[in-house]
mmCIF file of C-alpha atoms in Angstrom:
data_model
loop_
_atom_site.group_PDB
_atom_site.id
_atom_site.type_symbol
_atom_site.label_atom_id
_atom_site.label_comp_id
_atom_site.label_asym_id
_atom_site.label_seq_id
_atom_site.Cartn_x
_atom_site.Cartn_y
_atom_site.Cartn_z
ATOM 1 C CA MET A 1 126.557 100.428 -30.535
ATOM 2 C CA SER A 2 125.724 102.939 -27.948
ATOM 3 C CA GLN A 3 122.232 103.015 -26.290
ATOM 4 C CA PRO A 4 120.227 106.281 -26.214
ATOM 5 C CA MET A 5 120.030 107.840 -22.774
ATOM 6 C CA MET A 6 116.634 108.681 -21.078
ATOM 7 C CA SER A 7 115.829 110.768 -18.106
ATOM 8 C CA VAL A 8 114.004 109.341 -15.112
ATOM 9 C CA SER A 9 110.930 111.310 -16.008
ATOM 10 C CA SER A 10 111.040 110.074 -19.561
ATOM 11 C CA LEU A 11 111.354 106.500 -18.382
ATOM 12 C CA ASN A 12 108.451 106.837 -15.976
ATOM 13 C CA THR A 13 106.375 108.427 -18.678
ATOM 14 C CA LYS A 14 107.075 105.595 -21.114
ATOM 15 C CA ILE A 15 106.291 103.018 -18.426
ATOM 16 C CA LYS A 16 103.062 104.898 -17.626
ATOM 17 C CA SER A 17 102.030 104.863 -21.297
ATOM 18 C CA LEU A 18 102.879 101.208 -21.662
ATOM 19 C CA LEU A 19 101.064 100.085 -18.513
ATOM 20 C CA GLU A 20 97.986 102.190 -19.061
ATOM 21 C CA ALA A 21 97.730 101.008 -22.656
ATOM 22 C CA THR A 22 98.185 97.376 -21.661
ATOM 23 C CA PHE A 23 96.028 97.334 -18.496
ATOM 24 C CA MET A 24 93.329 99.792 -19.528
ATOM 25 C CA HIS A 25 90.188 97.977 -18.250
ATOM 26 C CA ILE A 26 90.737 94.924 -16.068
ATOM 27 C CA LEU A 27 89.298 93.080 -13.061
ATOM 28 C CA VAL A 28 91.517 92.193 -10.128
ATOM 29 C CA GLU A 29 90.608 89.943 -7.179
ATOM 30 C CA GLY A 30 92.208 90.216 -3.757
ATOM 31 C CA GLU A 31 91.907 90.778 -0.039
ATOM 32 C CA VAL A 32 91.831 94.268 1.393
ATOM 33 C CA ALA A 33 95.142 94.760 3.225
ATOM 34 C CA SER A 34 94.588 98.345 4.337
ATOM 35 C CA VAL A 35 91.978 101.021 3.761
ATOM 36 C CA THR A 36 91.765 104.795 4.321
ATOM 37 C CA TYR A 37 88.749 107.044 3.774
ATOM 38 C CA HIS A 38 90.328 110.465 3.231
ATOM 39 C CA THR A 39 88.592 113.670 4.286
ATOM 40 C CA SER A 40 88.698 114.743 0.661
ATOM 41 C CA GLY A 41 86.346 111.875 -0.186
ATOM 42 C CA HIS A 42 88.994 109.807 -1.989
ATOM 43 C CA LEU A 43 89.451 106.166 -0.998
ATOM 44 C CA TYR A 44 92.976 104.762 -0.599
ATOM 45 C CA PHE A 45 93.493 101.049 -0.038
ATOM 46 C CA SER A 46 95.617 98.084 -1.008
ATOM 47 C CA ILE A 47 94.800 94.510 -1.914
ATOM 48 C CA LYS A 48 96.900 91.413 -1.654
ATOM 49 C CA ASP A 49 97.094 87.704 -2.230
ATOM 50 C CA SER A 50 99.396 85.131 -0.711
ATOM 51 C CA GLU A 51 102.480 86.426 -2.562
ATOM 52 C CA SER A 52 102.150 90.139 -3.331
ATOM 53 C CA SER A 53 100.118 93.322 -2.986
ATOM 54 C CA ILE A 54 99.243 96.432 -4.945
ATOM 55 C CA LYS A 55 98.213 99.940 -3.949
ATOM 56 C CA CYS A 56 94.842 101.183 -5.122
ATOM 57 C CA VAL A 57 92.934 104.456 -5.188
ATOM 58 C CA MET A 58 89.327 105.369 -5.946
ATOM 59 C CA TRP A 59 88.535 108.975 -6.579
ATOM 60 C CA ARG A 60 85.747 110.768 -4.739
ATOM 61 C CA SER A 61 83.249 110.689 -7.625
ATOM 62 C CA SER A 62 83.392 106.888 -7.781
ATOM 63 C CA ALA A 63 83.647 106.363 -4.006
ATOM 64 C CA ALA A 64 80.429 108.333 -3.443
ATOM 65 C CA ARG A 65 78.514 105.768 -5.490
ATOM 66 C CA MET A 66 79.593 102.808 -3.338
ATOM 67 C CA LYS A 67 76.705 101.144 -1.461
ATOM 68 C CA PHE A 68 78.904 99.386 1.095
ATOM 69 C CA ARG A 69 81.902 100.365 3.187
ATOM 70 C CA LEU A 70 85.299 98.842 2.449
ATOM 71 C CA GLU A 71 86.849 97.046 5.427
ATOM 72 C CA GLN A 72 90.193 95.351 6.032
ATOM 73 C CA GLY A 73 90.184 91.620 5.305
ATOM 74 C CA MET A 74 87.278 91.877 2.903
ATOM 75 C CA HIS A 75 87.554 89.740 -0.255
ATOM 76 C CA ILE A 76 86.730 91.999 -3.215
ATOM 77 C CA VAL A 77 86.846 92.328 -6.990
ATOM 78 C CA ILE A 78 87.940 95.715 -8.293
ATOM 79 C CA GLU A 79 87.381 97.084 -11.776
ATOM 80 C CA GLY A 80 89.653 99.749 -13.292
ATOM 81 C CA SER A 81 93.070 100.307 -14.808
ATOM 82 C CA VAL A 82 96.768 100.426 -13.889
ATOM 83 C CA GLY A 83 98.471 103.812 -13.828
ATOM 84 C CA VAL A 84 101.825 105.279 -12.822
ATOM 85 C CA TYR A 85 102.458 108.204 -10.539
ATOM 86 C CA THR A 86 105.408 109.611 -12.464
ATOM 87 C CA PRO A 87 106.828 111.931 -9.774
ATOM 88 C CA ARG A 88 107.717 108.913 -7.648
ATOM 89 C CA GLY A 89 107.796 106.265 -10.292
ATOM 90 C CA GLU A 90 105.129 104.248 -8.480
ATOM 91 C CA TYR A 91 102.323 102.398 -10.179
ATOM 92 C CA GLN A 92 98.912 101.778 -8.613
ATOM 93 C CA PHE A 93 95.497 100.516 -9.514
ATOM 94 C CA TYR A 94 92.821 103.138 -10.206
ATOM 95 C CA ALA A 95 89.490 101.572 -9.212
ATOM 96 C CA VAL A 96 86.197 102.764 -10.657
ATOM 97 C CA LYS A 97 84.024 100.027 -9.185
ATOM 98 C CA ILE A 98 84.330 97.634 -6.265
ATOM 99 C CA GLU A 99 82.201 94.532 -5.668
ATOM 100 C CA PRO A 100 82.369 91.982 -2.858
ATOM 101 C CA TYR A 101 83.709 88.669 -4.090
ATOM 102 C CA GLY A 102 80.850 86.159 -4.541
ATOM 103 C CA LYS A 103 78.238 88.611 -3.185
ATOM 104 C CA GLY A 104 76.505 91.671 -4.580
ATOM 105 C CA ALA A 105 77.513 95.084 -3.370
ATOM 106 C CA LEU A 106 73.965 95.954 -2.364
ATOM 107 C CA ALA A 107 73.615 92.771 -0.329
ATOM 108 C CA LEU A 108 76.853 93.540 1.517
ATOM 109 C CA ALA A 109 75.875 97.155 2.061
ATOM 110 C CA TYR A 110 72.521 95.969 3.449
ATOM 111 C CA GLU A 111 74.166 93.622 5.937
ATOM 112 C CA GLN A 112 76.742 96.222 6.985
ATOM 113 C CA LEU A 113 74.170 98.912 7.648
ATOM 114 C CA LYS A 114 71.883 96.464 9.385
ATOM 115 C CA GLU A 115 74.618 95.417 11.816
ATOM 116 C CA LYS A 116 75.647 99.034 12.379
ATOM 117 C CA LEU A 117 72.131 100.235 13.190
ATOM 118 C CA LYS A 118 71.437 97.199 15.333
ATOM 119 C CA ALA A 119 74.519 98.031 17.424
ATOM 120 C CA LYS A 120 73.226 101.610 17.814
ATOM 121 C CA GLY A 121 69.905 100.297 19.169
ATOM 122 C CA TYR A 122 67.747 101.333 16.214
ATOM 123 C CA PHE A 123 65.976 97.969 16.202
ATOM 124 C CA ASP A 124 65.408 97.690 19.964
ATOM 125 C CA PRO A 125 61.746 96.664 20.629
ATOM 126 C CA ALA A 126 61.756 98.669 23.855
ATOM 127 C CA GLY A 127 62.104 101.855 21.828
ATOM 128 C CA LYS A 128 59.169 101.144 19.509
ATOM 129 C CA LYS A 129 56.192 103.501 19.751
ATOM 130 C CA THR A 130 52.654 102.133 19.967
ATOM 131 C CA ILE A 131 50.338 102.577 17.006
ATOM 132 C CA PRO A 132 47.067 104.180 18.243
ATOM 133 C CA LYS A 133 43.935 102.050 17.931
ATOM 134 C CA ILE A 134 41.890 105.000 16.674
ATOM 135 C CA ILE A 135 43.643 107.256 14.151
ATOM 136 C CA GLN A 136 42.215 110.669 13.357
ATOM 137 C CA LYS A 137 45.061 112.129 11.300
ATOM 138 C CA LEU A 138 47.367 110.155 9.006
ATOM 139 C CA VAL A 139 50.383 111.346 6.969
ATOM 140 C CA LEU A 140 51.419 109.394 3.861
ATOM 141 C CA VAL A 141 55.042 109.944 2.757
ATOM 142 C CA THR A 142 55.273 108.634 -0.824
ATOM 143 C CA ALA A 143 55.217 109.662 -4.459
ATOM 144 C CA LYS A 144 52.093 111.712 -5.165
ATOM 145 C CA GLU A 145 51.256 110.016 -8.463
ATOM 146 C CA SER A 146 52.200 106.458 -7.447
ATOM 147 C CA ALA A 147 49.991 103.400 -7.640
ATOM 148 C CA ALA A 148 50.822 102.711 -3.975
ATOM 149 C CA LEU A 149 49.224 106.021 -2.943
ATOM 150 C CA HIS A 150 46.134 105.237 -5.033
ATOM 151 C CA ASP A 151 45.780 101.821 -3.371
ATOM 152 C CA MET A 152 46.184 103.277 0.138
ATOM 153 C CA LEU A 153 43.592 106.002 -0.462
ATOM 154 C CA LYS A 154 41.168 103.437 -1.851
ATOM 155 C CA ILE A 155 41.420 101.275 1.274
ATOM 156 C CA ILE A 156 41.180 104.338 3.528
ATOM 157 C CA GLN A 157 37.911 105.327 1.863
ATOM 158 C CA LYS A 158 36.580 101.809 2.301
ATOM 159 C CA ARG A 159 37.680 101.148 5.888
ATOM 160 C CA TRP A 160 37.769 104.513 7.669
ATOM 161 C CA PRO A 161 36.493 107.455 5.567
ATOM 162 C CA LEU A 162 36.394 109.793 8.585
ATOM 163 C CA LEU A 163 40.204 109.896 8.570
ATOM 164 C CA GLU A 164 42.082 113.152 7.864
ATOM 165 C CA VAL A 165 44.824 112.328 5.336
ATOM 166 C CA VAL A 166 47.878 114.485 4.565
ATOM 167 C CA ILE A 167 50.069 113.514 1.601
ATOM 168 C CA VAL A 168 53.762 114.475 1.641
ATOM 169 C CA ASP A 169 55.141 114.051 -1.882
ATOM 170 C CA THR A 170 58.695 112.729 -2.268
ATOM 171 C CA LEU A 171 60.932 110.764 -4.607
ATOM 172 C CA VAL A 172 60.965 107.075 -3.723
ATOM 173 C CA GLN A 173 63.790 105.834 -5.985
ATOM 174 C CA GLY A 174 66.985 107.066 -7.539
ATOM 175 C CA GLU A 175 70.187 108.618 -6.167
ATOM 176 C CA ASN A 176 68.418 111.681 -4.743
ATOM 177 C CA ALA A 177 65.510 109.756 -3.193
ATOM 178 C CA ALA A 178 67.060 108.983 0.218
ATOM 179 C CA PRO A 179 67.755 112.610 1.285
ATOM 180 C CA GLN A 180 64.319 113.682 -0.004
ATOM 181 C CA ILE A 181 62.611 110.894 1.961
ATOM 182 C CA ALA A 182 64.548 111.911 5.087
ATOM 183 C CA ARG A 183 63.427 115.555 4.697
ATOM 184 C CA ALA A 184 59.835 114.485 4.019
ATOM 185 C CA LEU A 185 59.802 112.357 7.187
ATOM 186 C CA ALA A 186 61.119 115.254 9.277
ATOM 187 C CA TYR A 187 58.354 117.479 7.863
ATOM 188 C CA ALA A 188 55.695 114.814 8.456
ATOM 189 C CA ASP A 189 56.811 114.558 12.086
ATOM 190 C CA SER A 190 55.930 118.246 12.550
ATOM 191 C CA LEU A 191 52.309 117.869 11.379
ATOM 192 C CA ASP A 192 50.963 116.579 14.700
ATOM 193 C CA ALA A 193 49.599 113.395 13.134
ATOM 194 C CA ASP A 194 48.712 110.162 14.897
ATOM 195 C CA VAL A 195 50.709 107.964 12.492
ATOM 196 C CA VAL A 196 53.106 108.447 9.548
ATOM 197 C CA VAL A 197 53.247 105.811 6.799
ATOM 198 C CA VAL A 198 56.307 105.839 4.516
ATOM 199 C CA GLY A 199 56.601 103.581 1.512
ATOM 200 C CA ARG A 200 56.151 102.740 -2.110
ATOM 201 C CA GLY A 201 55.104 99.867 -4.342
ATOM 202 C CA GLY A 202 57.190 96.967 -5.579
ATOM 203 C CA GLY A 203 60.352 97.097 -7.676
ATOM 204 C CA SER A 204 63.893 95.801 -7.992
ATOM 205 C CA THR A 205 66.448 95.970 -5.213
ATOM 206 C CA GLU A 206 67.970 99.039 -6.853
ATOM 207 C CA ASP A 207 64.531 100.712 -7.104
ATOM 208 C CA LEU A 208 63.838 100.147 -3.388
ATOM 209 C CA TRP A 209 67.358 100.958 -2.224
ATOM 210 C CA ALA A 210 66.520 104.432 -0.925
ATOM 211 C CA PHE A 211 64.780 102.752 2.017
ATOM 212 C CA ASN A 212 68.040 100.951 2.861
ATOM 213 C CA GLU A 213 69.975 104.213 3.212
ATOM 214 C CA GLU A 214 71.309 105.322 6.588
ATOM 215 C CA SER A 215 69.874 108.829 6.227
ATOM 216 C CA VAL A 216 66.340 107.408 5.985
ATOM 217 C CA ALA A 217 66.953 105.115 8.948
ATOM 218 C CA ASP A 218 68.207 108.082 11.009
ATOM 219 C CA ALA A 219 65.143 110.155 10.082
ATOM 220 C CA ILE A 220 62.750 107.362 11.110
ATOM 221 C CA TYR A 221 64.583 106.730 14.386
ATOM 222 C CA MET A 222 64.497 110.421 15.360
ATOM 223 C CA MET A 223 60.741 110.836 14.785
ATOM 224 C CA GLN A 224 58.342 111.406 17.679
ATOM 225 C CA THR A 225 55.324 110.242 15.663
ATOM 226 C CA PRO A 226 54.783 106.471 15.272
ATOM 227 C CA VAL A 227 56.049 105.335 11.856
ATOM 228 C CA VAL A 228 54.881 102.471 9.643
ATOM 229 C CA SER A 229 57.253 101.233 6.932
ATOM 230 C CA ALA A 230 55.370 99.856 3.897
ATOM 231 C CA VAL A 231 57.854 99.224 1.099
ATOM 232 C CA GLY A 232 57.582 96.866 -1.857
ATOM 233 C CA HIS A 233 56.058 93.423 -1.696
ATOM 234 C CA GLU A 234 55.883 91.016 1.234
ATOM 235 C CA VAL A 235 59.230 89.392 0.362
ATOM 236 C CA ASP A 236 61.040 92.766 0.352
ATOM 237 C CA VAL A 237 62.496 93.596 3.762
ATOM 238 C CA MET A 238 64.123 97.025 4.012
ATOM 239 C CA ILE A 239 66.256 98.658 6.673
ATOM 240 C CA SER A 240 63.345 101.058 7.185
ATOM 241 C CA ASP A 241 61.220 98.045 8.187
ATOM 242 C CA PHE A 242 63.565 97.277 11.091
ATOM 243 C CA VAL A 243 63.781 100.880 12.311
ATOM 244 C CA ALA A 244 60.069 101.740 11.992
ATOM 245 C CA ASP A 245 57.606 101.112 14.815
ATOM 246 C CA LEU A 246 55.600 98.755 12.573
ATOM 247 C CA ARG A 247 56.465 96.911 9.366
ATOM 248 C CA ALA A 248 53.741 96.315 6.768
ATOM 249 C CA PRO A 249 54.321 93.851 3.915
ATOM 250 C CA THR A 250 52.710 96.231 1.382
ATOM 251 C CA PRO A 251 51.262 99.779 1.375
ATOM 252 C CA SER A 252 47.731 98.367 1.104
ATOM 253 C CA ALA A 253 48.375 95.984 3.990
ATOM 254 C CA ALA A 254 49.566 98.940 6.075
ATOM 255 C CA MET A 255 46.123 100.558 5.818
ATOM 256 C CA GLU A 256 44.388 97.341 6.754
ATOM 257 C CA MET A 257 46.711 96.856 9.729
ATOM 258 C CA ILE A 258 46.401 100.304 11.299
ATOM 259 C CA LEU A 259 42.867 101.389 10.369
ATOM 260 C CA PRO A 260 39.706 99.946 11.876
ATOM 261 C CA ASP A 261 36.957 98.634 9.599
ATOM 262 C CA VAL A 262 33.988 100.999 9.755
ATOM 263 C CA GLN A 263 31.578 98.063 9.334
ATOM 264 C CA GLU A 264 33.146 96.202 12.246
ATOM 265 C CA VAL A 265 33.065 99.380 14.349
ATOM 266 C CA MET A 266 29.385 99.931 13.545
ATOM 267 C CA TYR A 267 28.627 96.338 14.455
ATOM 268 C CA ALA A 268 30.598 96.682 17.696
ATOM 269 C CA LEU A 269 28.779 99.949 18.512
ATOM 270 C CA SER A 270 25.427 98.299 17.835
ATOM 271 C CA GLU A 271 26.364 95.430 20.125
ATOM 272 C CA LEU A 272 27.543 97.837 22.823
ATOM 273 C CA GLN A 273 24.307 99.807 22.473
ATOM 274 C CA GLU A 274 22.274 96.642 22.927
ATOM 275 C CA ARG A 275 24.352 95.627 25.953
ATOM 276 C CA PHE A 276 24.009 99.140 27.376
ATOM 277 C CA ARG A 277 20.228 99.076 26.872
ATOM 278 C CA TYR A 278 19.929 95.643 28.526
ATOM 279 C CA MET A 279 22.177 96.742 31.388
ATOM 280 C CA TRP A 280 20.031 99.811 32.087
ATOM 281 C CA GLN A 281 16.782 97.867 31.787
ATOM 282 C CA GLU A 282 18.130 95.335 34.258
ATOM 283 C CA LYS A 283 19.273 98.121 36.578
ATOM 284 C CA ILE A 284 15.847 99.793 36.346
ATOM 285 C CA ARG A 285 14.146 96.471 37.142
ATOM 286 C CA GLN A 286 16.379 96.027 40.162
ATOM 287 C CA LYS A 287 15.655 99.576 41.345
ATOM 288 C CA GLU A 288 11.904 99.069 40.866
ATOM 289 C CA LYS A 289 12.094 95.834 42.831
ATOM 290 C CA ALA A 290 14.052 97.541 45.604
ATOM 291 C CA LEU A 291 11.571 100.449 45.598
ATOM 292 C CA ALA A 292 8.640 98.069 45.899
ATOM 293 C CA HIS A 293 10.403 96.307 48.767
ATOM 294 C CA HIS A 294 11.003 99.614 50.580
ATOM 295 C CA ASN A 295 7.395 100.661 49.997
ATOM 296 C CA GLU A 296 6.278 97.368 51.497
ATOM 297 C CA LEU A 297 8.511 97.965 54.522
ATOM 298 C CA ILE A 298 7.103 101.480 54.919
ATOM 299 C CA LEU A 299 3.538 100.207 54.657
ATOM 300 C CA ARG A 300 4.241 97.461 57.182
ATOM 301 C CA SER A 301 5.626 99.954 59.696
ATOM 302 C CA SER A 302 2.920 102.634 59.173
ATOM 303 C CA PRO A 303 0.158 103.062 61.846
ATOM 304 C CA LEU A 304 -2.522 102.860 59.166
ATOM 305 C CA ARG A 305 -1.142 99.555 57.922
ATOM 306 C CA LYS A 306 -0.930 98.260 61.483
ATOM 307 C CA LEU A 307 -4.518 99.385 62.124
ATOM 308 C CA GLU A 308 -5.623 97.657 58.942
ATOM 309 C CA GLU A 309 -3.762 94.536 60.019
ATOM 310 C CA ILE A 310 -5.407 94.659 63.483
ATOM 311 C CA ASN A 311 -8.844 95.212 61.929
ATOM 312 C CA ARG A 312 -8.252 92.337 59.532
ATOM 313 C CA ARG A 313 -7.160 90.152 62.437
ATOM 314 C CA TYR A 314 -10.231 91.268 64.425
ATOM 315 C CA GLU A 315 -12.525 90.315 61.572
ATOM 316 C CA GLU A 316 -10.785 86.957 61.289
ATOM 317 C CA LEU A 317 -11.147 86.319 65.038
ATOM 318 C CA LYS A 318 -14.749 87.511 64.918
ATOM 319 C CA SER A 319 -15.491 85.098 62.106
ATOM 320 C CA GLU A 320 -13.698 82.291 63.922
ATOM 321 C CA PHE A 321 -15.644 83.064 67.168
ATOM 322 C CA SER A 322 -18.943 83.169 65.299
ATOM 323 C CA ARG A 323 -18.171 79.854 63.648
ATOM 324 C CA ALA A 324 -17.116 78.367 66.991
ATOM 325 C CA VAL A 325 -20.306 79.621 68.707
ATOM 326 C CA ASN A 326 -22.444 78.304 65.897
ATOM 327 C CA ARG A 327 -20.701 74.955 66.062
ATOM 328 C CA LYS A 328 -21.217 74.903 69.842
ATOM 329 C CA MET A 329 -24.866 75.916 69.540
ATOM 330 C CA ASP A 330 -25.440 73.333 66.856
ATOM 331 C CA LYS A 331 -23.882 70.752 69.102
ATOM 332 C CA GLU A 332 -25.866 71.886 72.153
ATOM 333 C CA ARG A 333 -29.058 72.203 70.119
ATOM 334 C CA SER A 334 -28.794 68.584 69.164
ATOM 335 C CA THR A 335 -28.648 67.627 72.854
ATOM 336 C CA LEU A 336 -31.371 70.096 73.972
ATOM 337 C CA PRO A 337 -34.339 67.636 73.705
ATOM 338 C CA GLU A 338 -32.539 65.148 75.900
ATOM 339 C CA ILE A 339 -31.593 67.914 78.356
ATOM 340 C CA GLU A 340 -35.188 69.194 78.351
ATOM 341 C CA LYS A 341 -36.474 65.702 78.974
ATOM 342 C CA ASN A 342 -34.009 65.162 81.816
ATOM 343 C CA PHE A 343 -34.830 68.601 83.246
ATOM 344 C CA SER A 344 -38.559 67.883 83.196
ATOM 345 C CA ARG A 345 -38.016 64.558 84.859
ATOM 346 C CA GLN A 346 -35.739 66.073 87.490
ATOM 347 C CA MET A 347 -38.101 69.005 88.074
ATOM 348 C CA GLY A 348 -40.973 66.514 88.508
ATOM 349 C CA PHE A 349 -38.976 64.724 91.153
ATOM 350 C CA VAL A 350 -38.042 68.030 92.837
ATOM 351 C CA LEU A 351 -41.611 69.319 92.673
ATOM 352 C CA GLN A 352 -42.969 66.101 94.126
ATOM 353 C CA HIS A 353 -40.367 66.263 96.888
ATOM 354 C CA LYS A 354 -41.210 69.881 97.600
ATOM 355 C CA MET A 355 -44.926 69.130 97.684
ATOM 356 C CA GLU A 356 -44.329 66.387 100.137
ATOM 357 C CA LEU A 357 -42.176 68.709 102.206
ATOM 358 C CA LEU A 358 -44.828 71.402 102.003
ATOM 359 C CA GLY A 359 -47.471 69.008 103.276
ATOM 360 C CA TYR A 360 -45.223 68.006 106.133
ATOM 361 C CA LEU A 361 -44.416 71.597 107.022
ATOM 362 C CA THR A 362 -48.069 72.554 106.799
ATOM 363 C CA LYS A 363 -48.969 69.922 109.319
ATOM 364 C CA ARG A 364 -46.161 71.078 111.591
ATOM 365 C CA PHE A 365 -47.235 74.649 111.208
ATOM 366 C CA GLU A 366 -50.782 73.829 112.024
ATOM 367 C CA MET A 367 -49.556 72.067 115.082
ATOM 368 C CA THR A 368 -47.493 75.056 116.183
ATOM 369 C CA ASP A 369 -49.827 77.829 115.019
ATOM 370 C CA PRO A 370 -50.286 80.228 118.019
ATOM 371 C CA LYS A 371 -53.738 81.174 116.941
ATOM 372 C CA LYS A 372 -54.840 77.550 117.088
ATOM 373 C CA GLN A 373 -52.993 77.104 120.338
ATOM 374 C CA TYR A 374 -54.717 80.200 121.754
ATOM 375 C CA LYS A 375 -58.078 78.524 121.217
ATOM 376 C CA GLN A 376 -56.929 75.757 123.422
ATOM 377 C CA GLY A 377 -56.127 78.136 126.409
ATOM 378 C CA TRP A 378 -52.643 79.326 125.570
ATOM 379 C CA ALA A 379 -51.612 83.042 125.502
ATOM 380 C CA GLN A 380 -48.584 84.825 124.070
ATOM 381 C CA VAL A 381 -46.240 86.713 126.458
ATOM 382 C CA SER A 382 -44.522 89.865 125.116
ATOM 383 C CA CYS A 383 -42.510 92.665 126.597
ATOM 384 C CA ASN A 384 -41.619 95.912 124.866
ATOM 385 C CA GLY A 385 -43.120 94.589 121.648
ATOM 386 C CA ARG A 386 -41.105 91.396 121.683
ATOM 387 C CA THR A 387 -42.312 87.880 122.428
ATOM 388 C CA ILE A 388 -40.486 86.320 125.337
ATOM 389 C CA SER A 389 -40.782 83.166 127.422
ATOM 390 C CA LEU A 390 -42.111 83.292 130.984
ATOM 391 C CA LYS A 391 -38.860 82.167 132.493
ATOM 392 C CA ARG A 392 -37.219 85.321 131.228
ATOM 393 C CA LEU A 393 -39.544 87.578 133.142
ATOM 394 C CA LYS A 394 -38.301 89.331 136.237
ATOM 395 C CA LYS A 395 -40.114 90.171 139.420
ATOM 396 C CA ASP A 396 -42.218 93.349 139.211
ATOM 397 C CA GLN A 397 -41.643 93.465 135.408
ATOM 398 C CA THR A 398 -44.696 94.567 133.392
ATOM 399 C CA PHE A 399 -45.639 92.375 130.391
ATOM 400 C CA ILE A 400 -48.625 91.648 128.122
ATOM 401 C CA LEU A 401 -50.621 88.436 127.732
ATOM 402 C CA GLU A 402 -52.473 88.005 124.447
ATOM 403 C CA ASP A 403 -54.629 85.207 123.006
ATOM 404 C CA GLN A 404 -56.939 85.011 120.028
ATOM 405 C CA THR A 405 -59.641 87.177 121.604
ATOM 406 C CA SER A 406 -58.093 89.273 124.411
ATOM 407 C CA ARG A 407 -55.045 91.318 125.445
ATOM 408 C CA VAL A 408 -54.102 91.719 129.169
ATOM 409 C CA GLU A 409 -51.410 93.946 130.666
ATOM 410 C CA ALA A 410 -49.987 92.356 133.858
ATOM 411 C CA ARG A 411 -47.096 92.606 136.310
ATOM 412 C CA CYS A 412 -44.922 89.722 137.535
ATOM 413 C CA LEU A 413 -45.373 89.229 141.237
ATOM 414 C CA GLU A 414 -43.456 86.011 141.595
ATOM 415 C CA ILE A 415 -41.789 83.439 139.390
ATOM 416 C CA THR A 416 -42.097 79.755 140.251
ATOM 417 C CA GLU A 417 -40.352 77.099 138.162
ATOM 418 C CA LEU A 418 -42.347 73.960 137.461
ATOM 419 C CA GLU A 419 -41.035 70.479 137.179
ATOM 420 C CA ASN A 420 -40.621 69.010 133.709
ATOM 421 C CA ARG A 421 -43.748 67.372 132.460
#
């Protein structure tokens, strides 16, 4: 019995129908042997095990939804179907979804992007910008109607109501969220703010994934304004947290971390005012003390002050002299009766002695009185009004003889010396 003949195309078509009907939706595990990201967006790769390999393709629409990048040697699980490329009679696996073996795709994508950005220096502490201590203008990049925005505004009003707040509305989850967040950050950077806070409230890993996208990381890294990443709850750590200048565990915590407490500031200002007042009072006291000292120096060096000092010293010396004189007089006055008694006694002795001497002299005088001697025959010899002795007369010299009753003018005829009698 003869077999019916088929063309090559017919055979390939039948094989294609058979394979695609048999292996319509399957999972295949293997190691990536080769991988090519085509410029068209399609992904071409092959997987293998220890004994064989199979070619695979993922069209652009499916490849665009992948969260991680396929790399050679990666252990993966692919989901799809087997098909045949009839022109060449080759079969291959058409993948619609790829997952890392034993690990979620999002977790792998997170680690891959984290390592990539770390190598590019996005996480380098030296490149982090400093958050200002006093913020006057703040930009919030988040969903306008979100609970996170409400919580942040509430804390702003409580802690620092003087703050100027600008809200930049953006999607914070979904496939289109990442590019919108990146554009919102670029716009926020142009508003001349002191700080930009980007974030949202809690959610699943898929809900928060926009903040793990490379486009958002690039936008944060390129900003000139300091950026705070405040995404999810405290346990959620996003790529944006590593790239930002400051990571806050929650949006509310971000406000508490970057904004001062108005009550604490008022207390600090009151304390500074008190310290300032005390400092100036102390300085004024010191200046007054110095002024008084200088005034004292001026007074001490002034002629009037010196005159007053001399006058005061004069009065002191005068008082001391008066007291000394009084003390001396009191002392002498106490001895005056004894002195008076001694003086009287001594004067009595002196007077008696003088009286005795007077009596003696009187007797002598009476004995030598010329007038009395004249009565006894003696006369006084004088020449030129002066009494002289006879032996001093010279021959032919005129002289006068005078006794008690008579005066005779005579002339010396001769001088004869008598023997001592």
